[in-house]
Amino acid sequence: MRISVIGCGYLGAVHAACMAKLGHEVVGVDVDAEKVALLASGRAPFYEPGLPELLAETMATGRLTFGTDVAAVAGARVHFVCVGTPQKRGENAADLRYVDAAVDALLPHLAPGDVVVGKSTVPVGTAEAVAARVAAVQPEAVVVWNPEFLREGFAVQDTLHPDRIVYGLPPGAAGETAGALLDEVYATPLADGTPQVVTDYATAQLVKVAANSFLATKISFINAMAELCEATGADVTQLADAIGHDARIGRRFLNAGLGFGGGCLPKDIRAFMARAGELGVDQALSFLREVDSINMRRRVRMVDLAREVCDGSIVGRKVAVLGAAFKPDSDDVRDSPALSVAAQMGLQGAHVVVTDPEAVANAAQRWPDLRYAATAEEAAAGADVVLLATEWQEYRDLDPVAFGRVVAGRRIVDGRNVLDPARWREAGWVYRALGRP
Ligand code: UGA
């Protein structure tokens, strides 16, 4: 099937390549000429494991093309809207300007029978508004809401083998026809037995923000337990293991530490609260305010721990921060807990050097005042304290003995609870962690 993908960021670029992999003929469109030029030459504009190989494979078939001219979408039967919905500056609400612009650009090119598929994470009510705008210009086109649940770092796998497929359809025959067309697009994952939920617009839009809110709540729950552990001498990692054995609770997303960041969870829970307020049900989501505060408190606690191990002051101390990305296997630094800690320490008078296997360039663009190093050893040379802020495998694998030779003082704060405290202490390190004795 001929398909278009509007917006080629983390979501759209992966979606376009995966749809081509499924056998469709895909045109990806983005307003960012630089990004399009990279993609058109088969290179990924961001770090995502497996994407470069997938781009090479699918572009070689001739089924995948990228461009900046939206007129290229003509002839496609299904148009995926994959643009970002960041947080509005100074407000909790989502900024829908890119969704609006994508729909505006698409409208003149829509033919009867075309299906516009929203994948962006949006406040509930957006699909209805988009449908009204489409109907005003091309009454025979249909809008479907089909939220995306991919995780950065696993985006290719999550798109080719999703754990569920959700359609929000308008009522009536037009919705059914659009759903059937989308079934053709997703024929391969559906044939693999992927669970499918076919529902209305409101439910489909809510599924996405409800899922992200649940995940954020789970993380903040265990981080709240970490605060209790710190006050009582208990160990939050053992606590998580023990409660995680209860299948109703589950161990996943119970990793206590510096908390959640990125371009999704933080802004999604805030936008959800803002939308609930508009709908007059703000009380229903007031707990998310607490989820957000617990999460932000972890960053402050990390700085406090660093100060504690430095005998009460970080002024003039050399601090190495391992990690800049909001999580491993990503170069995304949006709302990164690691950079937030690094920046706070810099402001408080420490000499901070940040390193990351993939995210240094993005970090330096966003936080030009911080200093950066290419490797953990370089960052830690002469350091008084090391902070592990993003749990890349290479930081988990550090040898405490060899690494101890590069620092000035063997002090480490494990912000992700991934190091073996006994091993580090044996090698002469002062080891501290969030929620562990
Ligand atoms: C998240 C969701 O997991 C995806 O399902 C969703 O599709 C996506 O947002 C989205 O809305 O597009 P992502 O932002 O890639 O995916 O990252 P996650 O893997 O969810 O991690 C989010 C943050 O939580 C990271 O900073 C991570 O370090 C932190 N985290 C995760 C913890 O602190 N503890 C955990 O146990 C798990």
Short mmCIF file of C-alpha atoms and ligand atoms in Angstrom, two decimals, residues 11 48 119 121 147-154 158 163-164 208 211-212 215-216 218-220 222-223 251-268 295 299 325-328 330 332 334-337 389-391 415-416, ligand 1:
data_model
loop_
_atom_site.label_atom_id
_atom_site.label_comp_id
_atom_site.label_asym_id
_atom_site.label_seq_id
_atom_site.Cartn_x
_atom_site.Cartn_y
_atom_site.Cartn_z
CA LEU A 11 8.39 8.32 16.07
CA GLU A 48 18.34 4.36 17.74
CA LYS A 119 -0.21 8.63 16.05
CA THR A 121 0.23 11.72 21.78
CA PRO A 147 -1.62 5.75 19.40
CA GLU A 148 1.98 4.63 19.39
CA PHE A 149 3.59 2.88 22.37
CA LEU A 150 7.19 2.55 21.20
CA ARG A 151 10.05 3.05 23.63
CA GLU A 152 13.20 4.82 22.53
CA GLY A 153 16.04 2.34 22.36
CA PHE A 154 13.59 -0.41 21.34
CA ASP A 158 8.26 -2.13 19.35
CA ASP A 163 2.29 -5.42 22.30
CA ARG A 164 -1.09 -4.05 21.20
CA LYS A 208 -1.92 6.46 25.48
CA ALA A 211 -0.51 4.07 29.94
CA ASN A 212 2.24 6.68 30.31
CA LEU A 215 4.25 3.93 34.09
CA ALA A 216 5.22 7.30 35.61
CA LYS A 218 4.92 3.09 39.06
CA ILE A 219 8.35 4.73 38.91
CA SER A 220 7.40 7.45 41.39
CA ILE A 222 9.13 3.01 44.01
CA ASN A 223 11.03 6.30 44.31
CA ARG A 251 9.02 -6.11 38.77
CA ARG A 252 9.22 -4.06 35.57
CA PHE A 253 9.37 -0.25 35.87
CA LEU A 254 10.14 -0.57 39.57
CA ASN A 255 13.75 0.56 39.24
CA ALA A 256 14.28 3.26 41.83
CA GLY A 257 16.81 5.97 41.12
CA LEU A 258 17.00 9.37 39.48
CA GLY A 259 13.51 8.99 38.07
CA PHE A 260 11.92 9.49 34.70
CA GLY A 261 12.74 12.03 32.02
CA GLY A 262 12.58 12.18 28.25
CA GLY A 263 10.23 13.64 25.71
CA CYS A 264 7.20 11.62 26.81
CA LEU A 265 6.47 10.73 30.45
CA PRO A 266 7.11 14.15 32.07
CA LYS A 267 5.22 16.22 29.51
CA ASP A 268 2.45 13.64 29.08
CA ASN A 295 10.22 12.50 40.49
CA ARG A 299 17.22 15.01 41.30
CA ALA A 325 20.81 10.91 27.79
CA PHE A 326 17.49 10.51 29.65
CA LYS A 327 18.03 6.75 29.48
CA PRO A 328 20.56 4.33 27.98
CA SER A 330 19.28 6.83 23.34
CA ASP A 332 17.74 12.02 23.56
CA ARG A 334 14.96 16.10 26.53
CA ASP A 335 14.19 16.59 30.25
CA SER A 336 17.16 14.39 31.10
CA PRO A 337 17.52 13.80 34.87
CA ALA A 389 23.25 9.21 36.15
CA THR A 390 22.33 7.10 33.08
CA GLU A 391 22.80 3.35 33.26
CA GLY A 415 21.84 7.28 40.65
CA ARG A 416 20.41 4.18 38.97
C1 UGA B 1 7.75 5.96 27.14
C2 UGA B 1 6.85 4.70 27.29
O1 UGA B 1 7.56 3.68 27.99
C3 UGA B 1 6.45 4.17 25.91
O2 UGA B 1 5.56 3.09 26.06
C4 UGA B 1 5.74 5.32 25.16
O3 UGA B 1 5.35 4.91 23.86
C5 UGA B 1 6.69 6.48 25.04
O4 UGA B 1 7.07 6.92 26.35
C6 UGA B 1 5.99 7.59 24.31
O5 UGA B 1 5.08 8.20 24.89
O6 UGA B 1 6.25 7.80 23.13
P1 UGA B 1 10.35 6.33 26.60
O7 UGA B 1 10.09 7.79 26.84
O8 UGA B 1 11.14 5.91 25.42
O9 UGA B 1 8.94 5.54 26.50
O10 UGA B 1 11.12 5.82 27.88
P2 UGA B 1 10.86 4.77 29.05
O11 UGA B 1 11.55 3.52 28.75
O12 UGA B 1 9.43 4.72 29.42
O13 UGA B 1 11.66 5.47 30.24
C7 UGA B 1 11.22 6.75 30.72
C8 UGA B 1 12.07 7.21 31.86
O14 UGA B 1 11.78 6.43 33.02
C9 UGA B 1 13.58 7.11 31.66
O15 UGA B 1 14.18 8.32 32.11
C10 UGA B 1 13.99 5.94 32.53
O16 UGA B 1 15.30 6.07 33.00
C11 UGA B 1 12.98 6.03 33.65
N1 UGA B 1 12.72 4.75 34.35
C12 UGA B 1 12.18 3.70 33.68
C13 UGA B 1 12.99 4.64 35.71
O17 UGA B 1 13.46 5.60 36.36
N2 UGA B 1 12.73 3.45 36.34
C14 UGA B 1 12.20 2.38 35.69
O18 UGA B 1 11.99 1.34 36.35
C15 UGA B 1 11.93 2.51 34.33
#
